[in-house]
CSV table of C-alpha atoms in Angstrom, one decimal:
chain,number,residue,atom,x,y,z
Y,1,UNK,CA,-5.2,113.1,-51.9
Y,2,UNK,CA,-3.2,110.3,-54.3
Y,3,UNK,CA,-4.8,110.6,-57.1
Y,4,UNK,CA,-5.6,106.8,-57.3
Y,5,UNK,CA,-9.2,105.7,-57.9
Y,6,UNK,CA,-10.0,103.7,-55.3
Y,7,UNK,CA,-11.0,101.0,-57.7
Y,8,UNK,CA,-8.0,100.5,-58.3
Y,9,UNK,CA,-7.0,98.2,-55.3
Y,10,UNK,CA,-8.8,95.5,-57.3
Y,11,UNK,CA,-5.9,95.1,-59.2
Y,12,UNK,CA,-3.7,94.0,-55.9
Y,13,UNK,CA,-2.9,90.5,-56.1
Y,14,UNK,CA,-2.0,90.3,-52.5
Y,15,UNK,CA,-5.9,91.2,-51.6
Y,16,UNK,CA,-7.5,89.0,-53.7
Y,17,UNK,CA,-5.1,86.2,-52.2
Y,18,UNK,CA,-5.6,86.8,-49.0
Y,19,UNK,CA,-9.4,87.2,-48.9
Y,20,UNK,CA,-9.5,84.2,-51.4
Y,21,UNK,CA,-7.4,81.9,-49.1
Y,22,UNK,CA,-9.7,82.9,-45.6
Y,23,UNK,CA,-13.1,82.6,-47.6
Y,24,UNK,CA,-12.5,79.5,-49.1
Y,25,UNK,CA,-11.2,77.7,-46.4
Y,26,UNK,CA,-14.0,79.1,-44.7
Y,27,UNK,CA,-16.1,77.5,-46.9
Y,28,UNK,CA,-14.3,74.0,-47.1
Y,29,UNK,CA,-14.5,73.8,-43.4
Y,30,UNK,CA,-18.1,74.4,-42.9
Y,31,UNK,CA,-18.9,72.0,-45.5
Y,32,UNK,CA,-16.8,69.6,-43.9
Y,33,UNK,CA,-18.1,69.7,-40.3
Y,34,UNK,CA,-21.7,70.2,-41.8
Y,35,UNK,CA,-22.0,67.6,-44.5
Y,36,UNK,CA,-19.2,65.1,-43.6
Y,37,UNK,CA,-20.9,64.7,-40.4
Y,38,UNK,CA,-24.3,63.7,-41.3
Y,39,UNK,CA,-23.8,62.4,-44.9
Y,40,UNK,CA,-24.2,58.9,-43.8
Y,41,UNK,CA,-25.4,58.4,-40.0
Y,42,UNK,CA,-26.5,54.9,-40.7
Y,43,UNK,CA,-23.1,53.6,-41.6
Y,44,UNK,CA,-21.2,55.4,-39.0
Y,45,UNK,CA,-23.5,54.7,-36.2
Y,46,UNK,CA,-22.3,52.8,-33.3
Y,47,UNK,CA,-23.3,51.2,-30.0
Y,48,UNK,CA,-26.5,53.7,-30.3
Y,49,UNK,CA,-28.2,52.5,-26.5
Y,50,UNK,CA,-31.4,50.9,-26.8
Y,51,UNK,CA,-33.3,49.2,-24.2
Y,52,UNK,CA,-34.0,45.4,-24.2
Y,53,UNK,CA,-37.0,44.9,-21.8
Y,54,UNK,CA,-38.8,40.8,-21.1
Y,55,UNK,CA,-41.6,41.0,-19.1
Y,56,UNK,CA,-42.8,37.5,-20.4
Y,57,UNK,CA,-43.8,35.4,-17.2
Y,58,UNK,CA,-43.7,32.3,-19.7
Y,59,UNK,CA,-46.2,29.7,-19.3
Y,60,UNK,CA,-46.5,25.8,-19.4
Y,61,UNK,CA,-45.8,23.9,-22.5
Y,62,UNK,CA,-46.6,20.1,-22.7
Y,63,UNK,CA,-45.4,19.9,-19.0
Y,64,UNK,CA,-42.4,22.4,-19.6
Y,65,UNK,CA,-42.1,25.8,-18.7
Y,66,UNK,CA,-41.4,27.9,-21.7
Y,67,UNK,CA,-40.3,31.9,-21.9
Y,68,UNK,CA,-40.3,32.5,-25.7
Y,69,UNK,CA,-39.1,36.3,-24.3
Y,70,UNK,CA,-36.4,35.1,-22.5
Y,71,UNK,CA,-35.6,33.3,-26.2
Y,72,UNK,CA,-36.3,36.5,-28.0
Y,73,UNK,CA,-34.0,38.9,-25.8
Y,74,UNK,CA,-31.1,36.6,-25.9
Y,75,UNK,CA,-31.3,36.0,-29.5
Y,76,UNK,CA,-31.2,39.9,-30.0
Y,77,UNK,CA,-28.9,40.2,-27.6
Y,78,UNK,CA,-26.1,37.8,-29.5
Y,79,UNK,CA,-27.2,38.7,-33.2
Y,80,UNK,CA,-24.4,40.0,-35.1
Y,81,UNK,CA,-26.8,41.2,-37.4
Y,82,UNK,CA,-26.5,44.4,-36.0
Y,83,UNK,CA,-22.6,44.8,-36.6
Y,84,UNK,CA,-22.3,46.8,-33.3
Y,85,UNK,CA,-24.8,49.5,-34.4
Y,86,UNK,CA,-27.2,48.6,-31.1
Y,87,UNK,CA,-25.9,48.2,-27.8
Y,88,UNK,CA,-29.2,46.3,-26.6
Y,89,UNK,CA,-29.3,47.6,-22.6
Y,90,UNK,CA,-31.1,44.4,-21.2
Y,91,UNK,CA,-33.1,45.5,-18.3
Y,92,UNK,CA,-36.6,45.4,-16.3
Y,93,UNK,CA,-39.5,47.8,-17.5
Y,94,UNK,CA,-38.6,50.0,-14.4
Y,95,UNK,CA,-34.9,50.7,-15.2
Y,96,UNK,CA,-35.9,51.5,-19.0
Y,97,UNK,CA,-38.4,53.9,-18.0
Y,98,UNK,CA,-35.9,55.8,-15.9
Y,99,UNK,CA,-33.7,55.7,-18.9
Y,100,UNK,CA,-35.9,57.1,-21.3
Y,101,UNK,CA,-37.2,59.6,-19.0
Y,102,UNK,CA,-33.3,60.9,-18.8
Y,103,UNK,CA,-32.4,61.0,-22.7
Y,104,UNK,CA,-30.1,57.9,-22.3
Y,105,UNK,CA,-32.1,55.3,-24.0
Y,106,UNK,CA,-33.0,56.5,-28.2
Y,107,UNK,CA,-35.6,53.7,-27.9
Y,108,UNK,CA,-36.6,50.4,-26.5
Y,109,UNK,CA,-38.0,46.8,-27.3
Y,110,UNK,CA,-40.3,45.2,-24.9
Y,111,UNK,CA,-41.5,41.8,-24.7
Y,112,UNK,CA,-45.2,41.8,-22.8
Y,113,UNK,CA,-45.7,39.7,-20.1
Y,114,UNK,CA,-48.2,37.0,-21.9
Y,115,UNK,CA,-46.3,36.7,-25.1
Y,116,UNK,CA,-45.5,33.2,-24.8
Y,117,UNK,CA,-48.9,31.9,-23.3
Y,118,UNK,CA,-50.7,34.1,-26.4
Y,119,UNK,CA,-48.4,32.8,-29.0
Y,120,UNK,CA,-48.4,29.0,-27.6
Y,121,UNK,CA,-52.5,29.4,-28.1
Y,122,UNK,CA,-51.9,29.7,-32.0
Y,123,UNK,CA,-50.9,26.0,-31.9
Y,124,UNK,CA,-54.1,24.9,-29.9
Y,125,UNK,CA,-56.7,27.7,-31.5
Y,126,UNK,CA,-59.8,26.0,-32.0
Y,127,UNK,CA,-61.2,25.6,-35.6
Y,128,UNK,CA,-63.8,28.8,-34.7
Y,129,UNK,CA,-62.8,32.2,-33.6
Y,130,UNK,CA,-60.0,34.5,-34.2
Y,131,UNK,CA,-56.9,33.3,-33.2
Y,132,UNK,CA,-55.3,36.4,-31.0
Y,133,UNK,CA,-51.8,37.8,-32.3
Y,134,UNK,CA,-49.1,38.6,-29.3
Y,135,UNK,CA,-47.8,42.1,-29.6
Y,136,UNK,CA,-44.1,43.2,-29.4
Y,137,UNK,CA,-43.7,46.5,-28.6
Y,138,UNK,CA,-41.6,48.9,-29.8
Y,139,UNK,CA,-40.7,52.7,-27.9
Y,140,UNK,CA,-39.2,55.6,-29.1
Y,141,UNK,CA,-37.9,58.7,-28.0
Y,142,UNK,CA,-37.8,61.5,-29.5
Y,143,UNK,CA,-36.6,63.7,-26.4
Y,144,UNK,CA,-33.2,62.0,-27.1
Y,145,UNK,CA,-33.2,63.4,-30.8
Y,146,UNK,CA,-35.5,62.4,-33.3
Y,147,UNK,CA,-32.8,60.9,-35.9
Y,148,UNK,CA,-31.7,59.0,-33.1
Y,149,UNK,CA,-35.3,57.9,-32.1
Y,150,UNK,CA,-35.8,57.1,-36.0
Y,151,UNK,CA,-32.7,55.5,-36.4
Y,152,UNK,CA,-33.5,53.0,-32.8
Y,153,UNK,CA,-37.0,52.6,-34.4
Y,154,UNK,CA,-36.0,50.9,-37.7
Y,155,UNK,CA,-33.4,49.0,-36.2
Y,156,UNK,CA,-35.3,48.1,-33.3
Y,157,UNK,CA,-38.5,47.0,-35.4
Y,158,UNK,CA,-36.6,45.0,-38.1
Y,159,UNK,CA,-35.2,43.2,-34.7
Y,160,UNK,CA,-38.7,42.4,-33.7
Y,161,UNK,CA,-39.8,41.5,-36.8
Y,162,UNK,CA,-36.8,38.9,-37.2
Y,163,UNK,CA,-37.5,38.0,-33.7
Y,164,UNK,CA,-41.0,37.1,-34.6
Y,165,UNK,CA,-40.1,34.9,-37.8
Y,166,UNK,CA,-37.6,32.7,-35.4
Y,167,UNK,CA,-39.9,32.0,-32.7
Y,168,UNK,CA,-42.6,30.9,-35.6
Y,169,UNK,CA,-40.1,28.7,-37.1
Y,170,UNK,CA,-39.5,27.2,-33.9
Y,171,UNK,CA,-43.3,26.6,-33.1
Y,172,UNK,CA,-43.7,25.2,-36.7
Y,173,UNK,CA,-41.1,22.7,-36.3
Y,174,UNK,CA,-42.3,21.6,-33.1
Y,175,UNK,CA,-46.0,21.2,-34.1
Y,176,UNK,CA,-45.5,18.5,-36.6
Y,177,UNK,CA,-48.4,16.9,-38.1
Y,178,UNK,CA,-50.4,18.4,-35.7
Y,179,UNK,CA,-50.1,21.8,-37.6
Y,180,UNK,CA,-52.4,20.6,-40.4
Y,181,UNK,CA,-55.7,20.5,-37.8
Y,182,UNK,CA,-55.3,24.2,-37.5
Y,183,UNK,CA,-57.7,26.8,-38.9
Y,184,UNK,CA,-55.5,27.8,-42.0
Y,185,UNK,CA,-55.8,31.7,-40.4
Y,186,UNK,CA,-54.0,30.1,-37.4
Y,187,UNK,CA,-51.7,28.4,-39.3
Y,188,UNK,CA,-50.5,31.8,-41.4
Y,189,UNK,CA,-49.9,33.8,-37.7
Y,190,UNK,CA,-48.4,30.7,-36.5
Y,191,UNK,CA,-45.0,31.4,-39.0
Y,192,UNK,CA,-44.9,34.9,-38.1
Y,193,UNK,CA,-46.7,35.2,-34.9
Y,194,UNK,CA,-45.9,38.5,-33.1
Y,195,UNK,CA,-47.5,41.7,-34.6
Y,196,UNK,CA,-45.0,45.0,-34.0
Y,197,UNK,CA,-46.9,48.0,-32.3
Y,198,UNK,CA,-44.9,51.7,-32.3
Y,199,UNK,CA,-45.5,53.5,-29.0
Y,200,UNK,CA,-44.0,57.1,-27.6
Y,201,UNK,CA,-41.4,55.6,-24.7
Y,202,UNK,CA,-41.2,59.0,-23.4
Y,203,UNK,CA,-44.2,61.9,-24.5
Y,204,UNK,CA,-43.4,65.3,-24.7
Y,205,UNK,CA,-45.8,68.5,-24.8
Y,206,UNK,CA,-46.9,69.3,-28.3
Y,207,UNK,CA,-45.3,72.8,-28.2
Y,208,UNK,CA,-41.5,70.8,-27.4
Y,209,UNK,CA,-40.9,70.9,-31.6
Y,210,UNK,CA,-40.9,67.1,-31.7
Y,211,UNK,CA,-38.0,67.0,-29.3
Y,212,UNK,CA,-36.1,69.9,-30.9
Y,213,UNK,CA,-36.7,72.8,-29.2
Y,214,UNK,CA,-34.2,72.3,-26.5
Y,215,UNK,CA,-31.5,72.3,-29.2
Y,216,UNK,CA,-32.9,75.5,-30.9
Y,217,UNK,CA,-33.0,77.4,-27.9
Y,218,UNK,CA,-29.5,76.2,-26.4
Y,219,UNK,CA,-28.4,77.4,-30.5
Y,220,UNK,CA,-29.9,80.7,-29.6
Y,221,UNK,CA,-28.1,80.9,-26.5
Y,222,UNK,CA,-24.8,80.3,-27.7
Y,223,UNK,CA,-25.1,82.5,-30.9
Y,224,UNK,CA,-26.4,85.4,-28.6
Y,225,UNK,CA,-23.3,85.2,-26.8
Y,226,UNK,CA,-20.9,85.0,-29.9
Y,227,UNK,CA,-22.7,87.6,-31.7
Y,228,UNK,CA,-22.9,90.1,-28.5
Y,229,UNK,CA,-19.1,89.7,-28.1
Y,230,UNK,CA,-18.6,91.2,-31.3
Y,231,UNK,CA,-20.5,94.2,-30.7
Y,232,UNK,CA,-19.1,94.4,-27.2
Y,233,UNK,CA,-15.6,94.0,-28.3
Y,234,UNK,CA,-16.4,96.9,-31.0
Y,235,UNK,CA,-18.1,99.3,-28.7
Y,236,UNK,CA,-15.7,99.1,-25.9
Y,237,UNK,CA,-12.8,99.7,-28.4
Y,238,UNK,CA,-14.9,102.7,-29.3
Y,239,UNK,CA,-15.0,103.9,-25.9
Y,240,UNK,CA,-11.4,103.7,-25.2
Y,241,UNK,CA,-10.9,105.4,-28.2
Y,242,UNK,CA,-9.2,102.9,-30.3
Y,243,UNK,CA,-11.5,102.7,-33.2
Y,244,UNK,CA,-13.8,104.7,-35.3
Y,245,UNK,CA,-17.6,104.3,-34.5
Y,246,UNK,CA,-19.9,104.6,-38.0
Y,247,UNK,CA,-23.2,105.7,-37.1
Y,248,UNK,CA,-25.0,106.0,-41.0
Y,249,UNK,CA,-22.7,108.7,-42.8
Y,250,UNK,CA,-21.4,110.3,-39.0
Y,251,UNK,CA,-17.9,108.6,-38.1
Y,252,UNK,CA,-17.8,109.2,-34.1
Y,253,UNK,CA,-14.5,109.1,-32.4
Y,254,UNK,CA,-13.6,109.6,-28.6
Y,255,UNK,CA,-10.6,110.7,-26.9
Y,256,UNK,CA,-8.2,108.4,-26.6
Y,257,UNK,CA,-8.0,106.2,-23.0
Y,258,UNK,CA,-4.9,104.0,-22.8
Y,259,UNK,CA,-5.9,100.9,-21.8
Y,260,UNK,CA,-3.8,97.3,-21.6
Y,261,UNK,CA,-4.7,94.1,-23.3
Y,262,UNK,CA,-5.9,92.4,-19.8
Y,263,UNK,CA,-7.7,95.7,-19.1
Y,264,UNK,CA,-9.9,95.7,-22.2
Y,265,UNK,CA,-10.5,92.0,-22.0
Y,266,UNK,CA,-11.8,92.5,-18.4
Y,267,UNK,CA,-13.9,95.1,-19.1
Y,268,UNK,CA,-15.7,93.4,-22.3
Y,269,UNK,CA,-16.1,90.1,-20.0
Y,270,UNK,CA,-17.6,92.6,-17.0
Y,271,UNK,CA,-20.2,94.3,-20.0
Y,272,UNK,CA,-20.9,91.0,-21.0
Y,273,UNK,CA,-21.8,89.7,-17.7
Y,274,UNK,CA,-23.7,92.0,-16.6
Y,275,UNK,CA,-25.9,92.2,-20.4
Y,276,UNK,CA,-26.3,88.2,-19.7
Y,277,UNK,CA,-29.2,89.1,-17.4
Y,278,UNK,CA,-31.0,91.3,-19.9
Y,279,UNK,CA,-30.2,88.6,-22.7
Y,280,UNK,CA,-31.1,85.6,-20.9
Y,281,UNK,CA,-34.6,87.3,-19.7
Y,282,UNK,CA,-35.6,88.4,-23.2
Y,283,UNK,CA,-34.6,84.9,-24.5
Y,284,UNK,CA,-36.8,83.4,-22.0
Y,285,UNK,CA,-39.7,85.9,-22.8
Y,286,UNK,CA,-39.5,85.4,-26.4
Y,287,UNK,CA,-39.6,81.9,-26.6
Y,288,UNK,CA,-41.7,80.9,-23.8
Y,289,UNK,CA,-44.1,84.0,-23.4
Y,290,UNK,CA,-44.2,84.9,-26.7
Y,291,UNK,CA,-43.8,81.8,-28.8
Y,292,UNK,CA,-45.3,79.2,-26.4
Y,293,UNK,CA,-42.6,76.8,-25.6
Y,294,UNK,CA,-43.3,74.3,-23.1
Y,295,UNK,CA,-40.9,74.7,-20.3
Y,296,UNK,CA,-40.9,73.8,-16.4
Y,297,UNK,CA,-38.7,75.2,-14.2
Y,298,UNK,CA,-38.5,78.8,-15.2
Y,299,UNK,CA,-35.9,80.1,-12.5
Y,300,UNK,CA,-33.8,77.2,-13.2
Y,301,UNK,CA,-34.3,77.6,-16.9
Y,302,UNK,CA,-33.4,81.5,-16.7
Y,303,UNK,CA,-30.2,80.9,-14.4
Y,304,UNK,CA,-29.0,78.4,-16.7
Y,305,UNK,CA,-29.4,80.8,-20.0
Y,306,UNK,CA,-28.6,84.0,-18.6
Y,307,UNK,CA,-25.0,81.6,-17.5
Y,308,UNK,CA,-24.8,79.9,-20.9
Y,309,UNK,CA,-24.6,83.3,-22.5
Y,310,UNK,CA,-21.9,84.4,-19.9
Y,311,UNK,CA,-20.1,82.1,-20.6
Y,312,UNK,CA,-20.4,81.5,-24.6
Y,313,UNK,CA,-19.7,85.5,-24.7
Y,314,UNK,CA,-16.7,85.9,-22.7
Y,315,UNK,CA,-14.9,82.6,-24.5
Y,316,UNK,CA,-15.8,84.6,-27.8
Y,317,UNK,CA,-14.6,87.5,-26.2
Y,318,UNK,CA,-11.0,85.5,-25.4
Y,319,UNK,CA,-10.7,84.7,-29.1
Y,320,UNK,CA,-11.1,88.1,-30.3
Y,321,UNK,CA,-8.6,89.5,-27.4
Y,322,UNK,CA,-5.9,86.9,-28.4
Y,323,UNK,CA,-6.1,86.4,-32.5
Y,324,UNK,CA,-7.4,90.0,-32.9
Y,325,UNK,CA,-9.5,90.5,-36.7
Y,326,UNK,CA,-9.4,86.8,-37.2
Y,327,UNK,CA,-10.4,86.0,-33.8
Y,328,UNK,CA,-14.2,86.3,-35.2
Y,329,UNK,CA,-13.2,83.4,-37.6
Y,330,UNK,CA,-11.9,81.6,-35.2
Y,331,UNK,CA,-15.5,82.3,-33.0
Y,332,UNK,CA,-17.4,81.0,-35.9
Y,333,UNK,CA,-16.0,78.1,-36.3
Y,334,UNK,CA,-15.5,76.9,-32.5
Y,335,UNK,CA,-19.1,78.0,-31.5
Y,336,UNK,CA,-21.4,77.4,-34.9
Y,337,UNK,CA,-19.4,75.8,-37.4
Y,338,UNK,CA,-17.7,72.5,-35.4
Y,339,UNK,CA,-20.6,72.8,-32.6
Y,340,UNK,CA,-24.0,72.5,-34.7
Y,341,UNK,CA,-23.2,68.9,-36.4
Y,342,UNK,CA,-21.6,67.5,-33.1
Y,343,UNK,CA,-24.4,69.1,-30.2
Y,344,UNK,CA,-25.7,65.6,-30.2
Y,345,UNK,CA,-29.4,67.0,-31.3
Y,346,UNK,CA,-30.2,66.7,-34.9
Y,347,UNK,CA,-27.8,63.3,-35.2
Y,348,UNK,CA,-26.8,61.3,-32.4
Y,349,UNK,CA,-23.4,61.2,-31.0
Y,350,UNK,CA,-23.5,57.4,-31.8
Y,351,UNK,CA,-24.1,58.2,-35.4
Y,352,UNK,CA,-21.4,60.2,-36.3
Y,353,UNK,CA,-17.6,60.0,-37.2
Y,354,UNK,CA,-14.6,59.0,-34.7
Y,355,UNK,CA,-13.4,63.0,-35.1
Y,356,UNK,CA,-16.8,64.7,-34.6
Y,357,UNK,CA,-17.5,62.4,-31.5
Y,358,UNK,CA,-14.0,63.3,-29.8
Y,359,UNK,CA,-15.4,67.4,-30.7
Y,360,UNK,CA,-18.3,66.4,-29.0
Y,361,UNK,CA,-16.7,66.1,-25.7
Y,362,UNK,CA,-15.7,69.6,-25.3
Y,363,UNK,CA,-17.9,71.6,-27.9
Y,364,UNK,CA,-20.2,73.9,-25.7
Y,365,UNK,CA,-23.1,73.9,-27.8
Y,366,UNK,CA,-23.2,70.3,-26.8
Y,367,UNK,CA,-22.8,70.7,-23.1
Y,368,UNK,CA,-25.4,73.3,-23.3
Y,369,UNK,CA,-28.0,71.5,-25.0
Y,370,UNK,CA,-27.8,68.7,-22.4
Y,371,UNK,CA,-28.5,71.0,-20.0
Y,372,UNK,CA,-31.5,72.9,-21.4
Y,373,UNK,CA,-33.1,69.3,-22.6
Y,374,UNK,CA,-32.4,68.1,-18.7
Y,375,UNK,CA,-34.6,70.8,-17.8
Y,376,UNK,CA,-37.3,71.2,-20.7
Y,377,UNK,CA,-37.8,67.0,-20.7
Y,378,UNK,CA,-36.5,65.1,-17.7
Y,379,UNK,CA,-37.7,67.7,-15.1
Y,380,UNK,CA,-34.0,68.5,-14.5
Y,381,UNK,CA,-32.3,65.5,-13.0
Y,382,UNK,CA,-28.9,66.0,-12.4
Y,383,UNK,CA,-27.8,62.8,-14.2
Y,384,UNK,CA,-29.8,63.6,-17.7
Y,385,UNK,CA,-27.5,66.4,-18.7
Y,386,UNK,CA,-27.6,69.3,-16.0
Y,387,UNK,CA,-25.1,68.6,-14.6
Y,388,UNK,CA,-22.5,67.9,-17.2
Y,389,UNK,CA,-23.7,71.0,-18.4
Y,390,UNK,CA,-23.2,73.3,-14.9
Y,391,UNK,CA,-19.4,71.5,-15.0
Y,392,UNK,CA,-18.7,72.1,-18.7
Y,393,UNK,CA,-19.7,75.6,-18.4
Y,394,UNK,CA,-17.5,76.3,-15.3
Y,395,UNK,CA,-14.4,74.3,-17.4
Y,396,UNK,CA,-14.8,76.5,-20.0
Y,397,UNK,CA,-15.3,79.4,-18.1
Y,398,UNK,CA,-11.8,79.1,-16.5
Y,399,UNK,CA,-10.3,77.9,-19.6
Y,400,UNK,CA,-11.5,81.2,-21.2
Y,401,UNK,CA,-10.1,83.4,-18.2
Y,402,UNK,CA,-6.3,81.6,-18.1
Y,403,UNK,CA,-6.0,81.7,-22.0
Y,404,UNK,CA,-7.2,84.9,-22.3
Y,405,UNK,CA,-5.5,86.8,-19.5
Y,406,UNK,CA,-2.5,84.7,-19.5
Y,407,UNK,CA,-2.2,85.4,-23.5
Y,408,UNK,CA,-3.2,88.9,-23.4
Y,409,UNK,CA,-1.0,89.5,-20.1
Y,410,UNK,CA,2.2,87.9,-22.2
Y,411,UNK,CA,1.4,90.6,-25.3
Y,412,UNK,CA,1.5,93.5,-22.5
Y,413,UNK,CA,5.0,92.1,-20.9
Y,414,UNK,CA,5.9,92.0,-24.1
Y,415,UNK,CA,5.3,95.3,-25.1
Y,416,UNK,CA,3.2,94.6,-27.6
Y,417,UNK,CA,0.3,97.4,-27.2
Y,418,UNK,CA,-2.2,98.2,-29.2
Y,419,UNK,CA,-1.5,101.8,-30.0
Y,420,UNK,CA,2.4,102.4,-29.5
Y,421,UNK,CA,3.1,105.2,-26.7
Y,422,UNK,CA,4.6,107.4,-29.3
Y,423,UNK,CA,2.0,107.1,-31.6
Y,424,UNK,CA,-1.5,109.4,-31.6
Y,425,UNK,CA,-4.6,108.6,-33.3
Y,426,UNK,CA,-5.5,110.3,-36.1
Y,427,UNK,CA,-8.3,113.0,-35.5
Y,428,UNK,CA,-11.4,112.8,-37.8
Y,429,UNK,CA,-13.9,115.7,-37.7
Y,430,UNK,CA,-17.6,114.6,-38.0
Y,431,UNK,CA,-18.7,116.1,-41.5
Y,432,UNK,CA,-20.7,119.5,-41.2
């Protein structure tokens, strides 16, 4: 016994400095990643993909064929008012529905087949009766992300309203003195002829969390892998006798079984792979069975869930094996701090600053979310994010294996063993 009271360690400056630096940096980084990524999505928005469909068949006006829908789409496409925030994808209705059904569009603007005929009919409306107002349809896509769909809806609605006013100016200018013969209601409509309606372009089941169940389900998978890696790492160390295991007031300790760092990582990774079968199954049972989450392709969802947990967990084990105690901070930053803002779920990648879009290329949560979204919302279509999810998980697993076993193998070759051969661990007896 040293006779020094334990609370005297609070006087040690290194204790305050070391912990202050670590916790301060962690707080700053989480603030930058979370708040910085979402502080101004509208200003950062660039090339948000939105469909632009002209289904207008046109009409004969004054002996000439007129297609107002073509004028509208061409005007929107060439307009610089959006400042590059929207990437207008000119396509037909079939292609638009396919792209919405793969999450590749955040919304669409559709000019209907009878737009020209109904619009020009306003110029010759009878003095009796109510003029029929043509319609421009704005389609949303919550399955691609509620924030992205909302941004697309706002911009697309403004574009449709501006297009209606522009068409009204052209018709009014062409009508000349004939406009005075129109009823007052028709003249008002002619100045702003098109009504803008909003519809859901890719409806989801009511138990789909407004398009967010894929993100939260994927987040659960990553968190399961990350946290279980911390548990497994500690339990393997205890089983090998490298650390104590406190169970309430009892401290348990096993005899030392010397293992290289490579062997320890291999044992932990094998345990993680096996337990992923259990965790993936229970996540599905909890989400689908207990909470009623809408899900199709259940066998595929189960397999993808198991693999996602295994890859995330082995990746976390690698960081813990390479960096030791600070590894958990690195794991937290990689799998949570940098991952959530770049998952392309709450905020679309096109509305993030460039640095975050770069992170999203390899951050695991984004890849896993894309695959889950494809399975839950897009009938497990390969090019709706499922193929990318599988490929990136395979790449991540290979990178973790190369990095983890490469670095720990180098530690072993350099003789950087966890307990030197001449050192024996102190024996601690459990309290009576």
